Amino acid sequence: MLESVIPWLLAGFIAVLVAGMLRRISLWRAGQPQQVNLVAGLMAMPRRYLVDLHHVVDRDKVMSNTHVATAGGFVASMLLIILVHGFGLDSVWLARALLLTTVVMFIGALFVFRRRLNPPSRLSKGPWMRLPKSLLTFAATFFVVSLPAAGVLPDGFGSGVLAFILLAGIVAGLGEMLFGMGWAGPMKHAFAGALHLAFHRRPERFGGGRSTGLKLLDLDTSNGKTLGVAKPTDFKWNQLLGFDACVQCGRCEAMCPAFAAGQPLNPKKLIQDMVVGLAGGTDAKYAGSPYPGKDVGNAKGSPIEVITEGLVSQETLWSCTTCRACVEECPMMIEHVDAIVDMRRFLTLEQGSTPGKGSETLQNLIATDNPNGNDPQSRSWWAADQNIPLMSEKKEADVLFWVSDGAFDMRSQRILRSFVKILKAANVDFAYLGDEERDSGDVARRLGDDATFQSLAKRNIATLKQYKFKRIVTTDPHAFHCLKNEYPDLGGNYEVLHHTRLINELVAGGKIKLDALTTAGTVTYHDPCYLGRYNGEYDAPRDVLKAMGIELAEMERSGFRSRCCGGGGAAPITDIPGERRIADMRMDDIRETGADLVAVGCQQCTAMLEGVVEPRPQVQDIAEMVAAQLVEIEQPASKREVA
Amino acid sequence: MSDVIRKDPRKNWILRNRLHPLHEQVVAEMNGPAAVVRGPSGLIRKNPHAVGFIGPNGIKRIDRLGGSGSAAASAKREQQEEQLPIIAIEQPQSYVVVVVDAANGELSAHDRDVLGQARLLADGRAENTAVVALVFGALKAALGEAANPDHAFGLAGADRVMLFDDECYAGFAPEQQLEAMLAVDRQLSPVNWLFPDTHLSGNDRALRLAARLGERPAMHAWQIKDGKVTSRGGSEMTDITRDLAAATAPRILALASECALPVDEARYEARLLPLPSVPNAMVRIKDAGAVAVDPNQIAMGEAEFILSAGNGIHDWDQFHATAAALGATEGASRVAVDNGFMPRFRQVGATGTWVTARVYIAVGISGAVQHLQGIGSCEKVIAINTDAGCDMVKRADLSVIGDSQEILAALKARAEQGAVAVSEPQQGKADGESNHNVA
Amino acid sequence: MSRDSIKSPAATLASNLNSSTGQTGKPLTITTLVSVGQHPKSGRARVADQDAKALELALSLSAGKGTAAVGKGEAGAGKSQINLIHAGTATAEQQLVLRGYLGMGVGQMRVLKQSDGADVIPVLVDAVRKSGSDVVLTGSRAEAGEGSGMTPYLVAQSLGWPMVPAAVEITAVGSGEFEILQALPRGQRRLLKVRAPFVASIDAAAAEARQTAWAAGQRGALEHMTLSSNDDAVLAEAAVEPARKRPKRIARAKKAKTAADRFKAATAKSASKGGAVLVKESAEEKAEAIYQMLLSQGVLKAR
């Protein structure tokens, strides 16, 4: 009896699945057009899934293996079920293979079950708590159902009461796995996730690449389009698809500095709210952690309603420090930061509602090319006694030193001077732009004002075009990121180095010699987000520290998991209140290592960490540390002047 | 005896020459007899403590000039202020009119500067030119019928005074005041109208008069030199210099403070002039009086009295209560704001608001550089802190070391009991505009 | 003094609100005259701070804090209209700046295009007269050029309207009457009453202008009108140069007849260096010392 029902059940569920998929696809297609290579994407998908995504998931070995077993078991089982039970292929071997895959899936599901016994707070509950049971049901049922076909049990084994139980199991299992996949159950992630990997907006991220620069905004206002994202349908279609891929594992939530600081942001909830927006409805069914300080159940939206009017509050969007910890951690490679900045663009460019000192900062950037409204003619004052060659006089140099806005800040000037000292000690052929330099546009861009960013960037590029240089070096990771990853969209292609990389080169090349630093006590290193996660520069600063004989006491959260200092994404400007300060939490991380000194490679991080109330470990930029340890190198005798 | 010190060149010469046989004797004579005595045993004893004198800064000085230097200086100081001459201009042929602010009925320092400038303009003219001070509202010290050379106006350089102290000129009455100025203009046809360039008083009057007369004024003028007037353009970025002899020369000038030195070498008559008849203006702007302002509604940058809280505050209710009792605007350090005790707009410092308060009380603020930068233009800083060595104490004009909670409690109690006692003399200041008055 | 006993100026006014309509019940027409400003540090053209505050005041007056209090039926009639007028050379660069005003939420601006150095008053007066305005708002002082602050006075003079300087808040109290809060130094305020039509200049202490939304500014319309104009002869004769630093007045070299005295006066340090430090006194004595200083500075206000 069962044998005759199963094909129809399968066909029915698959039809429902396809209908659900088509509906989901239509929801995504309501988004803005974005060119993707469909065929190449689909072809690349298995590799992206098995290699790139696996790398991320593999950071948690147990979960990784669990997922391999469960998902692999399920995909194989499903194919075999269609063959064995759907088309009734009478092959003992196929059926035995099916038995094997269901066993594998069952074992995987057991681990899922175990994790769900006492789930960490980052995991969403609700329907996700049901999933392991459904997985077990599915695997167990099809194992039993397939026993006759595999010749283990006689045909006609499933009859009577057992048949009904098995039938119920089949319906429950297929319901979760197929119906749920098409109609927004937890299994939606498999379908949306697969397509998301295929049509990802940043395909460069796969295969070990890195793509972190924000996408250029088309500033044409004549075609009636809103700038930035007001409604869910203003997202690109593959961004909407990406939101649907979320598995609500909460790894982003666990890493988010704003969430930990009690600011009203939870990246997971944000993505789920985007899902609510693209499908329409409320967040009442959301079963994970809320935005700190905000109750779940009040948000509602639809594809054509403005997101910030009822779905997501503006403070949520402004809490983000754009540190990319969530993106780095997301096993589905969802781009949270892109989405947040897209929505910020709408708030700033269309609504003019940048909070805090945002408006003032933007006006200053427009009127003075620096965020604090300093006289642009005073940009080079810090270097009055430094005797640095000006690019406008020299026209050509090996290295162009990009000073960035630290030029106006007395603390940052110490870093700049130290770095100049190093460059001079190593006889590097360098020059700087002096007053010709402008803000890189980083702050404007993170504040959502792409018009100001583009204006600054274009003028900077025009300035740089006048001169010949091989490389740009900067002490500011934010400018580093802008110049390296965001200027190419506007036609500025440069080889850009962070100063730690150049110092490392100089040390390795024997251009400078460093004394061992023995008096500093315990030293730890704080990875700036825009240097580490944005640009993958984890080694150079560590190598430089090593060259000074420093044995680093690494923080638990370092490298790609480094916690933000709270200074990125214009967060100090928008200043959304939380329960704690991110910088204080980071200083606690530092204190945990017992460090007396924390080495930093970013003036913004230096400022944030030094803003923590004393007593606290000392904060120094690597350039300052290196400048203090410089040892004079014996010049070759021929070059020496005879006294 | 005459105060004039007469030098004895011979004695000075002996004083300078220690080898001179009479040296000891002359020194003893100059520094007092106790310096050198013959002891009981017949030995000459010098008393080192008797040598010299204690200087004005508390340091002992030995004067080998025989006291002529310091004695001369102190003698001069003791001299009575010399009587300044009175300069009278009897039959003025032309006039320079200064419309003084005289808020609270007293000349402000700015008023005196403008009068000083008027003096220069008037005295620089070939014909007999009188400086007329035009006052709206009552004066604190009344002017007599005859000449008043010792009145503040006379000392400040006014030859004549026109006092419009009728009720209708009081408060914000720009329309009636304009009518009065027009009447004066008709009667005296002054060669120049000068105003202190002050917010809402001099500035407003100058602009009104200029607009009505259809003249081009020189506003924000800060220097008159060599027959040319220099005024600051918009955003203080340009200097606009105009020739005062040209046909298009501005007759109406609004002058910045410190445009000229106040008069200090002569006294003038400050005679009251009879007032011209002034038509009643159609009053369309009605002054409904000053509005009581909650100190906490005042923008930080404008507040004149700030009680600012830092990391050292533990009892925030008490802090707010004390601020209310003192009538102070509340401020905060960055740390207090970061910790969520105060809103961000209350933050004082380079990264918050730059404040200009007359009195700034920093409670439990150790004084980070950025914070000290932000209070750079505060006149008086009072520090309440537990750490006597912190930077805020170094900056403060008055520092109180101790537990902030205790001191705030005492201060609050003092303010509450004292407020009644001081309410009388302070009344005048409550509705005054600005208090630049010279005592 | 307890905080509750003092009403904030805003609260005082808000309680008096009932309507934002003009004299005859017709919707209020507010004209804001705006100029191209100049950043004080960079000297670059920008949205003028006070003009933007004037527009902000106009926007909040028209959004009528008042109209909310009016019944729903009247709300349509109470919706007031904002005219934005600029007169000047309106070069391409300046137009970018002018769009900054549009970005604050006004659909269009009338740009009266003139030759460089022309007198703007006649064309402004003409434009205001034709607009049928009830209220004209301007900044107090231009950021570029002479910046004498004459514009609002001359416009008011030509129109024969009263001119209210240094306004920070304007509220319509019905039947053409307005209450204006005027900024006095040190954050103090004075209440004035005036009937429309009138001209008011806005003080720097007025509420900060809202942020300008770039895209809205780009979409807004600049209606150009080229006008013949008279040149400004007076300014043409004057010498205009970058501001010099004002010499610091040497501290009262009053009776200084000798070089030594003048030198002493010039180098004298202010007396406040190195303040008194109280450590051992009782809390009451310390409080007394502070209190006396507050008294001597005259910052303790009577109730």
Coordinates of C-alpha atoms in Angstrom, one line a residue, chain A residues 37-437:
Chain A
N37 CA 26.2 35.4 -14.8
L38 CA 23.5 32.8 -14.2
V39 CA 25.2 29.8 -15.8
A40 CA 28.7 30.5 -14.4
G41 CA 27.2 31.2 -11.0
L42 CA 25.3 27.9 -10.9
M43 CA 28.3 26.1 -12.2
A44 CA 30.5 27.6 -9.5
M45 CA 27.9 27.0 -6.8
P46 CA 29.0 23.5 -5.7
R47 CA 32.6 24.6 -5.3
R48 CA 31.5 27.8 -3.4
Y49 CA 29.4 25.7 -1.1
L50 CA 31.9 22.9 -0.6
V51 CA 35.0 24.9 -0.3
D52 CA 34.4 28.6 0.5
L53 CA 31.4 28.2 2.7
H54 CA 32.8 25.1 4.3
H55 CA 35.9 27.2 5.4
V56 CA 33.7 29.5 7.3
V57 CA 31.5 26.7 8.8
D58 CA 34.6 24.7 9.6
R59 CA 35.6 27.2 12.3
D60 CA 33.3 25.2 14.5
K61 CA 34.4 21.6 13.7
V62 CA 31.6 19.8 15.4
M63 CA 28.9 21.9 13.7
S64 CA 30.8 21.6 10.4
N65 CA 30.8 17.8 10.5
T66 CA 27.2 17.8 11.7
H67 CA 26.2 19.9 8.8
V68 CA 28.1 17.8 6.3
A69 CA 26.5 14.6 7.5
T70 CA 23.0 16.1 7.8
A71 CA 23.0 18.1 4.6
G72 CA 25.0 15.6 2.6
G73 CA 22.8 12.8 3.9
F74 CA 19.7 14.7 3.0
V75 CA 20.6 15.7 -0.5
A76 CA 21.8 12.1 -1.4
S77 CA 18.8 10.6 0.3
M78 CA 16.4 12.9 -1.5
L79 CA 17.9 12.0 -4.9
L80 CA 17.8 8.3 -4.1
I81 CA 14.3 8.6 -2.7
I82 CA 13.1 10.1 -6.0
L83 CA 14.8 7.3 -7.9
V84 CA 13.8 4.4 -5.6
H85 CA 10.4 5.5 -4.4
G86 CA 9.4 8.0 -6.9
F87 CA 10.3 6.3 -10.1
G88 CA 10.2 2.8 -8.5
L89 CA 13.6 1.8 -9.8
D90 CA 14.0 -1.7 -8.6
S91 CA 17.6 -1.8 -7.7
V92 CA 18.7 -3.3 -4.4
W93 CA 22.0 -1.4 -4.6
L94 CA 20.3 2.0 -5.0
A95 CA 18.0 1.1 -2.0
R96 CA 21.0 0.0 0.0
A97 CA 22.7 3.3 -0.8
L98 CA 19.6 5.0 0.3
L99 CA 19.7 3.1 3.6
L100 CA 23.3 4.3 4.1
T101 CA 22.5 8.0 3.3
T102 CA 19.6 8.0 5.7
V103 CA 21.8 6.5 8.4
V104 CA 24.4 9.3 7.8
M105 CA 21.7 11.9 7.9
F106 CA 20.2 10.4 11.0
I107 CA 23.6 10.5 12.8
G108 CA 24.0 14.2 11.7
A109 CA 20.5 14.9 12.9
L110 CA 21.3 13.4 16.2
F111 CA 24.1 16.0 16.6
V112 CA 21.7 18.7 15.6
F113 CA 19.4 17.4 18.2
R114 CA 22.0 17.4 20.8
R115 CA 22.9 21.0 20.1
R116 CA 19.3 22.0 20.4
L117 CA 19.0 20.4 23.8
N118 CA 20.7 23.4 25.4
P119 CA 21.1 25.9 22.7
P120 CA 23.3 29.0 23.2
S121 CA 21.4 32.3 23.2
R122 CA 22.6 33.3 19.7
L123 CA 20.6 30.5 18.1
S124 CA 17.0 31.3 17.1
K125 CA 14.4 29.1 18.7
G126 CA 10.8 28.7 17.3
P127 CA 10.6 26.5 14.3
W128 CA 14.3 25.9 14.4
M129 CA 13.7 23.8 17.6
R130 CA 11.5 21.5 15.6
L131 CA 14.0 21.0 12.8
P132 CA 16.2 18.3 14.4
K133 CA 13.0 16.2 15.2
S134 CA 11.9 16.6 11.6
L135 CA 15.3 15.6 10.3
L136 CA 15.3 12.5 12.6
T137 CA 11.8 11.6 11.5
F138 CA 12.6 12.0 7.8
A139 CA 15.8 9.9 8.1
A140 CA 14.2 7.2 10.3
T141 CA 11.1 6.9 8.2
F142 CA 12.8 6.6 4.9
F143 CA 15.2 4.1 6.4
V144 CA 12.4 1.9 7.4
V145 CA 10.5 2.5 4.3
S146 CA 13.5 1.5 2.2
L147 CA 14.2 -1.7 4.0
P148 CA 12.0 -3.8 1.8
A149 CA 13.4 -2.4 -1.4
A150 CA 16.9 -3.2 -0.2
G151 CA 15.9 -6.7 0.3
V152 CA 16.5 -6.6 4.1
L153 CA 12.8 -7.1 4.8
P154 CA 10.2 -8.8 2.7
D155 CA 8.0 -6.8 0.5
G156 CA 4.7 -5.7 2.0
F157 CA 6.4 -5.3 5.3
G158 CA 4.8 -1.9 5.9
S159 CA 1.2 -2.6 6.4
G160 CA -1.5 -2.0 8.9
V161 CA -0.7 0.3 11.8
L162 CA 2.9 0.5 10.9
A163 CA 2.0 1.8 7.5
F164 CA 0.0 4.6 9.0
I165 CA 2.9 5.5 11.3
L166 CA 5.3 5.4 8.4
L167 CA 2.9 7.5 6.3
A168 CA 2.7 10.1 9.0
G169 CA 6.5 10.1 9.2
I170 CA 6.8 10.6 5.5
V171 CA 4.3 13.4 5.5
A172 CA 6.0 15.1 8.4
G173 CA 9.5 14.6 7.0
L174 CA 8.7 15.7 3.5
G175 CA 6.6 18.5 4.9
E176 CA 9.5 20.0 6.7
M177 CA 12.1 19.3 4.1
L178 CA 10.2 20.1 0.9
F179 CA 7.2 22.2 1.8
G180 CA 9.2 24.1 4.4
M181 CA 12.0 24.7 1.9
G182 CA 9.6 26.4 -0.5
W183 CA 7.4 28.1 2.0
A184 CA 9.7 29.8 4.4
G185 CA 10.3 27.0 6.9
P186 CA 13.8 26.6 8.4
M187 CA 14.8 24.6 5.3
K188 CA 14.3 27.7 3.2
H189 CA 18.0 28.3 3.8
A190 CA 19.0 25.3 1.7
F191 CA 17.3 26.5 -1.4
A192 CA 17.9 30.3 -0.9
G193 CA 21.4 29.7 0.3
A194 CA 22.3 27.6 -2.7
L195 CA 21.1 30.3 -5.1
H196 CA 22.6 33.0 -2.9
L197 CA 26.0 31.4 -3.3
A198 CA 25.5 31.1 -7.0
F199 CA 24.4 34.7 -7.6
H200 CA 26.3 36.4 -4.8
R201 CA 26.8 40.1 -5.3
R202 CA 30.4 39.8 -4.5
P203 CA 31.6 36.7 -6.4
E204 CA 35.2 37.9 -5.7
R205 CA 34.9 36.7 -2.2
F206 CA 34.9 33.1 -3.3
G207 CA 38.1 31.3 -4.0
G208 CA 40.1 33.1 -1.3
G209 CA 39.4 36.5 -2.7
R210 CA 38.4 39.6 -0.8
S211 CA 35.8 42.2 -1.7
T212 CA 35.1 44.7 0.9
G213 CA 34.7 48.1 -0.8
L214 CA 31.2 49.5 -0.8
K215 CA 29.4 49.6 -4.1
L216 CA 29.2 52.9 -5.9
L217 CA 25.9 54.7 -5.8
D218 CA 24.4 56.0 -9.0
L219 CA 23.8 59.7 -8.1
D220 CA 21.4 60.4 -11.0
T221 CA 18.3 62.0 -9.5
S222 CA 16.6 62.8 -12.7
N223 CA 15.1 59.3 -13.3
G224 CA 12.8 59.5 -10.3
K225 CA 14.6 56.7 -8.4
T226 CA 15.3 57.2 -4.7
L227 CA 18.9 57.1 -3.7
G228 CA 19.8 54.3 -1.4
V229 CA 17.4 51.8 0.0
A230 CA 14.0 53.1 1.3
K231 CA 11.9 50.0 0.7
P232 CA 12.9 46.4 0.5
T233 CA 12.4 46.4 -3.2
D234 CA 15.1 49.0 -3.5
F235 CA 17.7 46.4 -2.7
K236 CA 19.2 44.5 -5.6
W237 CA 17.4 41.3 -6.2
N238 CA 20.4 39.2 -5.1
Q239 CA 20.6 41.1 -1.9
L240 CA 17.0 40.1 -1.1
L241 CA 18.0 36.6 -2.0
G242 CA 20.9 36.8 0.4
F243 CA 18.7 37.8 3.3
D244 CA 16.6 34.7 2.7
A245 CA 19.7 32.5 3.0
C246 CA 20.1 33.4 6.7
V247 CA 20.1 30.3 8.9
Q248 CA 19.7 32.4 12.1
C249 CA 22.7 30.7 13.6
G250 CA 23.5 34.0 15.4
R251 CA 27.2 33.9 14.9
C252 CA 27.0 37.5 13.7
E253 CA 25.1 38.4 16.9
A254 CA 27.8 36.8 19.0
M255 CA 30.5 38.9 17.2
C256 CA 28.7 42.2 16.9
P257 CA 30.3 44.9 19.1
A258 CA 27.2 47.1 19.0
F259 CA 25.0 44.2 20.2
A260 CA 27.5 43.4 23.0
A261 CA 27.5 47.1 24.0
G262 CA 23.7 47.1 24.3
Q263 CA 23.1 49.3 21.3
P264 CA 19.9 48.6 19.5
L265 CA 21.5 46.4 16.8
N266 CA 21.5 42.7 16.2
P267 CA 22.7 41.7 12.8
K268 CA 20.7 38.5 12.8
K269 CA 17.5 40.3 13.7
L270 CA 18.2 42.9 11.1
I271 CA 18.5 40.3 8.3
Q272 CA 15.3 38.6 9.6
D273 CA 13.6 42.0 9.5
M274 CA 14.7 42.4 5.9
V275 CA 13.1 39.0 5.3
V276 CA 9.9 40.2 6.9
G277 CA 10.1 43.2 4.7
L278 CA 10.6 41.4 1.4
A279 CA 7.8 39.0 2.2
G280 CA 5.5 41.3 4.1
G281 CA 4.2 40.8 7.6
T282 CA 5.4 41.2 11.1
D283 CA 8.4 40.0 13.2
A284 CA 6.1 38.2 15.6
K285 CA 7.4 34.8 14.6
Y286 CA 11.0 35.8 15.1
A287 CA 12.4 33.6 17.9
G288 CA 15.9 34.9 18.5
S289 CA 17.5 37.7 20.5
P290 CA 15.9 41.1 20.0
Y291 CA 17.6 44.4 19.3
P292 CA 18.9 45.3 22.7
G293 CA 16.3 47.4 24.4
K294 CA 13.6 46.8 21.9
D295 CA 10.7 44.3 22.1
V296 CA 10.0 41.8 19.3
G297 CA 6.6 41.9 17.7
N298 CA 6.2 45.6 16.9
A299 CA 7.9 45.6 13.6
K300 CA 6.0 45.3 10.5
G301 CA 6.7 45.9 6.9
S302 CA 6.1 45.0 3.3
P303 CA 8.1 45.2 0.1
I304 CA 6.8 48.6 -0.8
E305 CA 6.9 50.2 2.6
V306 CA 9.7 52.4 3.8
I307 CA 11.9 50.2 6.0
T308 CA 12.6 52.9 8.6
E309 CA 8.9 53.6 9.1
G310 CA 7.9 50.6 11.2
L311 CA 10.2 47.8 10.3
V312 CA 13.7 48.9 11.5
S313 CA 14.4 51.9 13.6
Q314 CA 17.0 54.4 12.4
E315 CA 19.1 54.0 15.5
T316 CA 19.6 50.3 14.6
L317 CA 21.1 51.3 11.3
W318 CA 23.3 54.0 12.9
S319 CA 24.6 51.7 15.6
C320 CA 26.7 49.7 13.2
T321 CA 30.5 50.4 13.3
T322 CA 30.8 48.7 9.9
C323 CA 33.5 46.5 11.4
R324 CA 32.4 43.5 9.2
A325 CA 32.7 41.1 12.1
C326 CA 29.2 39.8 11.2
V327 CA 30.1 39.4 7.5
E328 CA 33.3 37.7 8.3
E329 CA 31.5 35.3 10.6
C330 CA 28.4 34.6 8.5
P331 CA 28.5 31.0 7.2
M332 CA 26.1 32.0 4.5
M333 CA 28.3 34.9 3.4
I334 CA 25.5 37.4 3.8
E335 CA 26.5 41.1 3.4
H336 CA 25.1 42.9 6.4
V337 CA 27.2 46.0 6.1
D338 CA 26.2 46.6 2.5
A339 CA 22.6 46.5 3.4
I340 CA 23.1 48.8 6.4
V341 CA 25.0 51.4 4.3
D342 CA 22.4 51.2 1.6
M343 CA 19.7 52.1 4.0
R344 CA 21.9 54.8 5.6
R345 CA 22.3 56.3 2.1
F346 CA 18.6 56.8 1.9
L347 CA 18.4 58.4 5.4
T348 CA 21.2 60.8 4.6
L349 CA 20.7 61.7 1.0
E350 CA 17.0 61.5 0.7
Q351 CA 15.8 62.3 4.2
G352 CA 18.6 64.3 5.7
S353 CA 18.3 62.5 9.0
T354 CA 21.9 61.7 9.9
P355 CA 21.9 61.6 13.7
G356 CA 24.3 63.1 16.2
K357 CA 27.0 65.3 14.7
G358 CA 26.6 63.6 11.3
S359 CA 25.1 66.6 9.6
E360 CA 27.7 68.9 11.0
T361 CA 30.5 66.5 9.9
L362 CA 29.1 66.2 6.4
Q363 CA 28.8 70.0 6.1
N364 CA 32.4 70.4 7.2
L365 CA 33.6 67.8 4.7
I366 CA 31.8 69.7 2.0
A367 CA 33.1 73.1 3.0
T368 CA 36.6 72.3 4.3
D369 CA 37.4 68.7 3.0
N370 CA 37.9 67.5 6.6
P371 CA 35.4 66.3 9.1
N372 CA 36.1 68.8 11.9
G373 CA 35.9 72.0 9.9
N374 CA 39.6 72.9 10.2
D375 CA 41.1 75.3 7.8
P376 CA 42.2 73.2 4.8
Q377 CA 45.2 75.5 4.5
S378 CA 46.4 74.3 7.9
R379 CA 46.5 70.6 6.9
S380 CA 50.3 70.6 6.6
W381 CA 51.0 72.5 9.8
W382 CA 51.9 69.4 11.7
A383 CA 54.8 68.9 9.3
A384 CA 56.2 72.4 9.6
D385 CA 59.3 71.2 11.3
Q386 CA 59.5 67.9 9.4
N387 CA 61.0 69.0 6.2
I388 CA 59.0 66.6 4.1
P389 CA 59.3 67.0 0.3
L390 CA 56.0 68.2 -1.2
M391 CA 54.7 66.3 -4.1
S392 CA 53.7 69.6 -5.8
E393 CA 57.4 70.5 -5.9
K394 CA 59.0 67.1 -6.3
K395 CA 56.4 65.7 -8.9
E396 CA 57.8 62.3 -8.6
A397 CA 58.7 59.9 -5.7
D398 CA 58.8 56.2 -4.9
V399 CA 56.3 56.5 -2.1
L400 CA 53.5 58.9 -1.6
F401 CA 52.7 59.4 2.1
W402 CA 49.0 59.8 2.5
V403 CA 48.6 61.6 5.8
S404 CA 44.8 61.6 6.3
D405 CA 42.9 63.7 8.8
G406 CA 45.2 62.7 11.6
A407 CA 47.1 65.8 10.4
F408 CA 44.7 67.9 12.4
D409 CA 44.8 65.9 15.6
M410 CA 47.6 66.4 18.0
R411 CA 47.7 62.8 19.2
S412 CA 47.7 61.4 15.7
Q413 CA 50.5 63.8 14.7
R414 CA 52.8 62.0 17.1
I415 CA 52.1 58.8 15.0
L416 CA 52.7 60.8 11.8
R417 CA 56.0 62.2 13.0
S418 CA 57.2 58.8 14.2
F419 CA 56.5 57.4 10.8
V420 CA 58.3 60.2 9.0
K421 CA 61.2 59.5 11.2
I422 CA 61.2 55.9 10.1
L423 CA 60.9 56.8 6.5
K424 CA 63.8 59.2 6.8
A425 CA 65.9 56.7 8.7
A426 CA 65.4 54.2 5.9
N427 CA 66.2 56.8 3.2
V428 CA 62.9 56.1 1.5
D429 CA 62.2 58.4 -1.5
F430 CA 58.9 59.8 -0.3
A431 CA 56.8 62.9 -0.6
Y432 CA 53.4 64.0 0.6
L433 CA 50.6 66.1 -0.8
G434 CA 50.5 68.7 2.0
D435 CA 47.5 71.0 1.8
E436 CA 46.4 69.4 -1.5
E437 CA 45.3 66.3 0.3

